[in-house]
CSV table of C-alpha atoms and ligand atoms in Angstrom, one decimal:
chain,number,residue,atom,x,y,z
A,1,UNK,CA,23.0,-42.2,-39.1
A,2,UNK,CA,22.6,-43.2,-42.8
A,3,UNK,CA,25.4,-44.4,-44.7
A,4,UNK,CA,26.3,-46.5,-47.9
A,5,UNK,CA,26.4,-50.2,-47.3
A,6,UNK,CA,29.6,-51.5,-46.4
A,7,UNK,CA,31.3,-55.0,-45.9
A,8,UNK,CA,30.6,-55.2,-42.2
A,9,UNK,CA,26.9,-54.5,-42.6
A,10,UNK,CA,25.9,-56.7,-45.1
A,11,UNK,CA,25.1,-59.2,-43.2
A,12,UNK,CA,22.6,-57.4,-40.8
A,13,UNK,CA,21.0,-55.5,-43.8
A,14,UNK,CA,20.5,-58.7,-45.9
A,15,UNK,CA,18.4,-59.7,-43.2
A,16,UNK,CA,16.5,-56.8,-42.9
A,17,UNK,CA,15.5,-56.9,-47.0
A,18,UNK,CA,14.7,-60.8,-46.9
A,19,UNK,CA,12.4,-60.1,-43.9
A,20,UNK,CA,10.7,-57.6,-45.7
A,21,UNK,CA,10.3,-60.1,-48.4
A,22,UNK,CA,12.8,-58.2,-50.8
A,23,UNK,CA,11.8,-59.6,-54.1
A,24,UNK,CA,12.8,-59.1,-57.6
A,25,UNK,CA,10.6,-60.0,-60.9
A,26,UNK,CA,8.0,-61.5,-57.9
A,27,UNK,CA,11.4,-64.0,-56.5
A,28,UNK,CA,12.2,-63.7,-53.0
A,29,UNK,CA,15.0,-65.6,-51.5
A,30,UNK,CA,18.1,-65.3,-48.9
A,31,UNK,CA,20.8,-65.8,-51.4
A,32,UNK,CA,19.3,-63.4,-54.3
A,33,UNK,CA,19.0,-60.6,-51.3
A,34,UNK,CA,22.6,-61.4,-49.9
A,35,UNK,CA,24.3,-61.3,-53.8
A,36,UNK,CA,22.7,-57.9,-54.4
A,37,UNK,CA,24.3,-56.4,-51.2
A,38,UNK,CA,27.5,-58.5,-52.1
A,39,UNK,CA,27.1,-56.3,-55.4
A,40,UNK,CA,26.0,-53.3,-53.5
A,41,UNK,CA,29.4,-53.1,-51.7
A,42,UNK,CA,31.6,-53.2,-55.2
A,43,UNK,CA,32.3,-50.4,-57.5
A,44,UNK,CA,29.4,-49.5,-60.0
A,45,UNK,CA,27.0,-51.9,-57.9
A,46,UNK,CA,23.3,-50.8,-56.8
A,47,UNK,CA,23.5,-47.8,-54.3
A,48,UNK,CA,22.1,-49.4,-50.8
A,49,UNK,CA,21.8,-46.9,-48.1
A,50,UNK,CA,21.3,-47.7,-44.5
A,51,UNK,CA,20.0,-46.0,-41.4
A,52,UNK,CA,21.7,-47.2,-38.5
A,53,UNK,CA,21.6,-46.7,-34.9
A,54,UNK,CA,24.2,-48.4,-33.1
A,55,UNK,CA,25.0,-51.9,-34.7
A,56,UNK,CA,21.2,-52.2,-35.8
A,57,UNK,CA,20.0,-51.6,-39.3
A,58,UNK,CA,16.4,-49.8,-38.7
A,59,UNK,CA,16.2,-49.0,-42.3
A,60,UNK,CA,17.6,-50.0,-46.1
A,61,UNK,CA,17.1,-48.4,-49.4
A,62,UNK,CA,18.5,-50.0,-52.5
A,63,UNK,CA,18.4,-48.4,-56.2
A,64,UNK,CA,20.2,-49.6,-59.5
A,65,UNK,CA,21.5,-47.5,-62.2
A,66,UNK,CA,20.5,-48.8,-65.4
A,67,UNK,CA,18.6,-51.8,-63.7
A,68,UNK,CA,17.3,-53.6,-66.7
A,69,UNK,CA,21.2,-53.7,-67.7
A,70,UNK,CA,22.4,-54.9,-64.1
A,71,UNK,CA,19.6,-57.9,-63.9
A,72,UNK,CA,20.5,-59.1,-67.7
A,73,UNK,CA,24.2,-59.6,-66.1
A,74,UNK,CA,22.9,-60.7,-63.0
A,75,UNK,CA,21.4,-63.5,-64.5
A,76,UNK,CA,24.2,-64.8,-67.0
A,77,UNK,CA,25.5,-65.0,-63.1
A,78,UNK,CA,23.2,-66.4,-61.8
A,79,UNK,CA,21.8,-69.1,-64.0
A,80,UNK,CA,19.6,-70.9,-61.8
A,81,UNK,CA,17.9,-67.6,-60.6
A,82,UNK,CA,17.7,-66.5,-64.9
A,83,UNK,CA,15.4,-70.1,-64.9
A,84,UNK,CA,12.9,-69.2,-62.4
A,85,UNK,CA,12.7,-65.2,-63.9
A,86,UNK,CA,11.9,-66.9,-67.1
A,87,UNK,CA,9.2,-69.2,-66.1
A,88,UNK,CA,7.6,-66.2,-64.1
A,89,UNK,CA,7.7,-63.8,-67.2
A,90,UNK,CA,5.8,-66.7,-69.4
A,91,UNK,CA,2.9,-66.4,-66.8
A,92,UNK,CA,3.1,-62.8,-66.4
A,93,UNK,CA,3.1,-61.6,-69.7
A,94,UNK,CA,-0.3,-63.9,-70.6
A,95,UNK,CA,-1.9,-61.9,-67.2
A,96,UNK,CA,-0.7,-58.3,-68.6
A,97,UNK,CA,-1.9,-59.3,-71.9
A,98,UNK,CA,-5.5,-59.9,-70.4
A,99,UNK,CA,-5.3,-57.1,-67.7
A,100,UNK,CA,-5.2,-54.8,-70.8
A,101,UNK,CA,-7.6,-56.4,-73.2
A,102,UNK,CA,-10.0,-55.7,-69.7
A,103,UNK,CA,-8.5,-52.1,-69.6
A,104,UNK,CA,-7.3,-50.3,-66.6
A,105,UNK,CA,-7.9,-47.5,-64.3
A,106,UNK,CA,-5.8,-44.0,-64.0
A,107,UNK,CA,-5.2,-41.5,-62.0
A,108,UNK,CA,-2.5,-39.0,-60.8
A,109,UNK,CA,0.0,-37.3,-63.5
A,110,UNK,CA,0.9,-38.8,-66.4
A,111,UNK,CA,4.3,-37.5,-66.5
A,112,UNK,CA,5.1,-40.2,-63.9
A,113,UNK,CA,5.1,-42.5,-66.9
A,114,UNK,CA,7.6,-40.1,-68.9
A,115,UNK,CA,10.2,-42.9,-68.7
A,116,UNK,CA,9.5,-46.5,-69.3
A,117,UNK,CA,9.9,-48.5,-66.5
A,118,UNK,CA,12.2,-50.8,-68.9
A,119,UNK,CA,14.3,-47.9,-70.6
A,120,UNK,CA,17.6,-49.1,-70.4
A,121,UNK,CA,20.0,-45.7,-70.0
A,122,UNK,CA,23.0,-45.0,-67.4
A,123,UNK,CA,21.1,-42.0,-66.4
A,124,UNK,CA,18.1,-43.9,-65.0
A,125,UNK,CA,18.0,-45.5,-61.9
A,126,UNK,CA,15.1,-47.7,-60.0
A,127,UNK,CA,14.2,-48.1,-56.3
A,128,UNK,CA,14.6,-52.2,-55.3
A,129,UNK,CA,12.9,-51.4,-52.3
A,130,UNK,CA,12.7,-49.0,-49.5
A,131,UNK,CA,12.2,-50.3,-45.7
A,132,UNK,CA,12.5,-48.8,-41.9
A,133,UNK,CA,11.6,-51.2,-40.0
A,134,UNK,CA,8.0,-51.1,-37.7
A,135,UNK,CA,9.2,-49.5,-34.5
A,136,UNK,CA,11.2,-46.7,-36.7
A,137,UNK,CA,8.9,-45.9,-38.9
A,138,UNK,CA,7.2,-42.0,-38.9
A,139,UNK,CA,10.3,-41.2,-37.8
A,140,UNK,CA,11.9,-39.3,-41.1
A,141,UNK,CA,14.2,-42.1,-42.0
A,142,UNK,CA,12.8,-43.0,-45.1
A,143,UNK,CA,13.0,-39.2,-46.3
A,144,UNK,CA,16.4,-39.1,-44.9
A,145,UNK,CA,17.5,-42.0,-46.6
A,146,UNK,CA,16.0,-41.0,-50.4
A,147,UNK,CA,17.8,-37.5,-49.8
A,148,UNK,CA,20.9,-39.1,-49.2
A,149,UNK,CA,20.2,-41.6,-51.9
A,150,UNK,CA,19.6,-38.8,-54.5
A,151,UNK,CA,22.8,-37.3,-53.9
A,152,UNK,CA,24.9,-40.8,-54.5
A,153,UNK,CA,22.7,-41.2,-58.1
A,154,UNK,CA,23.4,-37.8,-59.0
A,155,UNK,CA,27.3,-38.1,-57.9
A,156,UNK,CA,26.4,-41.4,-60.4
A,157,UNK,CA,25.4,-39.4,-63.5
A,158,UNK,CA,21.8,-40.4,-63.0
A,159,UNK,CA,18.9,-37.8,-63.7
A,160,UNK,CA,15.9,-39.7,-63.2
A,161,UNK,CA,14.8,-42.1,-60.5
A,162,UNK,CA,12.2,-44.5,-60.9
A,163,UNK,CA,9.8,-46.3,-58.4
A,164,UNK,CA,7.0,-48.5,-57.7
A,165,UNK,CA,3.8,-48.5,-55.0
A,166,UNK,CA,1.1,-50.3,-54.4
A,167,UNK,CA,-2.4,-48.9,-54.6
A,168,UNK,CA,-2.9,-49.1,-50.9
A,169,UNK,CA,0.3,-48.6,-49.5
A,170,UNK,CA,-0.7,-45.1,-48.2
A,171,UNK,CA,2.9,-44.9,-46.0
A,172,UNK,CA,4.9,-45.1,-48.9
A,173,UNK,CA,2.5,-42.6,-51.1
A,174,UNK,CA,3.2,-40.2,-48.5
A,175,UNK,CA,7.4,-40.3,-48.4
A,176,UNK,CA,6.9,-40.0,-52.1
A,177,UNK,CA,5.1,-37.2,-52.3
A,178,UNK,CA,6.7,-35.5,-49.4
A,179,UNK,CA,10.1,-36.6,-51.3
A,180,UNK,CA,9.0,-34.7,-54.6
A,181,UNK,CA,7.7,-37.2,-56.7
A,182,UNK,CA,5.8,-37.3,-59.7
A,183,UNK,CA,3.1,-39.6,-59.1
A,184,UNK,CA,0.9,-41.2,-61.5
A,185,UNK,CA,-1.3,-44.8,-61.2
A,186,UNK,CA,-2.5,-47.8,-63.6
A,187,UNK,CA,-4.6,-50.1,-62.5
A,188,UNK,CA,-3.1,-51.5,-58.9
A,189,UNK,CA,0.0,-49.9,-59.0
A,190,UNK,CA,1.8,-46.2,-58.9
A,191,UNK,CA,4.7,-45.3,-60.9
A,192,UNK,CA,6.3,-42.6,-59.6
A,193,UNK,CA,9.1,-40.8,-61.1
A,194,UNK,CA,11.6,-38.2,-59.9
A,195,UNK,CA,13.9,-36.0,-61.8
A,196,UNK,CA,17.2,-35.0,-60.1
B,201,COA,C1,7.3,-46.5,-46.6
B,201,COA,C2,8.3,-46.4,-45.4
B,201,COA,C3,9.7,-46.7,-46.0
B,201,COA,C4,8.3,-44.9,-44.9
B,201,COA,O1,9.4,-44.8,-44.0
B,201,COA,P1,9.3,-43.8,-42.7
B,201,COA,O2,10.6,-43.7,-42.2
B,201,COA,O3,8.2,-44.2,-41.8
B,201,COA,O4,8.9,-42.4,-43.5
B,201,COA,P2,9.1,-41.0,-42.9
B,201,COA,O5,9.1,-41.0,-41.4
B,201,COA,O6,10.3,-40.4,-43.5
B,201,COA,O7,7.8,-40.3,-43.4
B,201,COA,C5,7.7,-39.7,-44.7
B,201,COA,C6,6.3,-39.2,-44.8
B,201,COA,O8,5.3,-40.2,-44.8
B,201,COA,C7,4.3,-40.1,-43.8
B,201,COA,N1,4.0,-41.4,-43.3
B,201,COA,C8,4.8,-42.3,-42.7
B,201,COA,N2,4.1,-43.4,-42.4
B,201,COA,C9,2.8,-43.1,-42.7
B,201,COA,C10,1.6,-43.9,-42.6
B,201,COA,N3,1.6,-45.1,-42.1
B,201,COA,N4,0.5,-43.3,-43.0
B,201,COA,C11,0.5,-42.0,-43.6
B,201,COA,N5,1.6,-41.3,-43.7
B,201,COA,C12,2.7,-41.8,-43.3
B,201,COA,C13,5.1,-39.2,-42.7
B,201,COA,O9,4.1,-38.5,-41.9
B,201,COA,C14,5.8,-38.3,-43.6
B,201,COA,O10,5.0,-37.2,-44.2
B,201,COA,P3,4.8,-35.8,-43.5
B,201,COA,O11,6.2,-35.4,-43.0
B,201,COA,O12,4.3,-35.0,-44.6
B,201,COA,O13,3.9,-36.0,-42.4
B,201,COA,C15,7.9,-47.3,-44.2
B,201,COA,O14,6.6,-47.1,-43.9
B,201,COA,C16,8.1,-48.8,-44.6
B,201,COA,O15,9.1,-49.4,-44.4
B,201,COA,N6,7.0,-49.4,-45.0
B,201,COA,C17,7.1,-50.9,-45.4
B,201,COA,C18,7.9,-51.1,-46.6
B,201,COA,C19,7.3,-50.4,-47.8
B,201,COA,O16,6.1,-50.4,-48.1
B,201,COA,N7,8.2,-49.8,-48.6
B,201,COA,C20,7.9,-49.0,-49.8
B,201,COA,C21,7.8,-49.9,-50.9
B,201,COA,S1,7.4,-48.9,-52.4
């Protein structure tokens, strides 16, 4: 069964994304993953979908509406959190700058890259993250859970969805493509871009 995230299941589906090493500008820890399903549950929060079978969560998918606009008030929030996002960025930013300077590889359709990833706009949402966990996988859940998902962003206002792969993560590749999206890759990573 998937459904949207609700009070009694935040507990269980926290667990399931800070397993899975939900992470967010490259930070992983319990009490980022449990205030983003805290937010998840309230109105105008990210949209977390769960597939659940009985009282286990076997998968989670989380997106945000306007994400670079939730994370900016998520850190006046969360201070602490705003500290260690900075710090990363400072490193980051000097590793893009010489990632490009060495230039990159493409492939796939550049309409993927349509929208910038950073394009703040109530009409564009981003994946978080996107998990079933190992003995569910294969099963559909992760296709069952995007379709689902697309109808809460569009029920939103939101006409473009926004995601993010690794090179090798053939799995994911694969529900994207079978999902509709646009696909296109620099360097490690794929964007991939669906309009709804
Ligand atoms: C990616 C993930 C969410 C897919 O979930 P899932 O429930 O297994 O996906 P589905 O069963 O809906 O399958 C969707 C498509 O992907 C294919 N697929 C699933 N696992 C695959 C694998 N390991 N290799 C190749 N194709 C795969 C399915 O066959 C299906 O395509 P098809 O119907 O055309 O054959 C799951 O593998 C996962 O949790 N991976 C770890 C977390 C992760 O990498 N998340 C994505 C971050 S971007």
């Amino acid at each position: 069964m998937i459904e949207l995230l609700s009070p009694s299941t935040v507990d269980a589906t926290a667990r399931v994304l800070t397993d899975h090493g939900f992470s967010v500008f490259g930070i992983s820890t319990t009490a980022l993953t449990r205030s983003v399903c805290d937010d998840a549950v309230r109105e105008n929060g990210p949209v977390a979908l769960i597939a659940r079978v009985g009282d286990e969560v076997r998968g989670v998918a989380v997106a945000i509406v306007d994400a670079p606009r939730y994370w900016k008030k998520f850190m006046f929030r969360h201070p602490l959190f705003a500290c260690r996002v900075l710090g990363k960025r400072n490193k980051s930013s000097r590793n893009d700058a010489e990632r490009l300077a060495a230039g990159v590889d493409a492939e796939g359709d550049a309409a993927a890259f349509a929208v910038n990833w950073n394009e703040s706009s109530p009409h564009v949402a981003r994946v978080s993250l996107i998990v079933v966990s190992s003995s569910s996988r294969g099963c559909g859940l992760g296709a069952e859970m995007y379709e689902a998902m697309f109808d809460h962003l569009r029920a939103r206002g939101v006409v473009t969805v926004l995601a993010r792969i690794g090179a090798a993560n053939t799995a994911s590749l694969q529900l994207h493509r079978k999902t509709g999206w646009t696909l296109g890759r620099r360097g490690a990573r794929w964007q991939a871009l669906k309009e709804l």
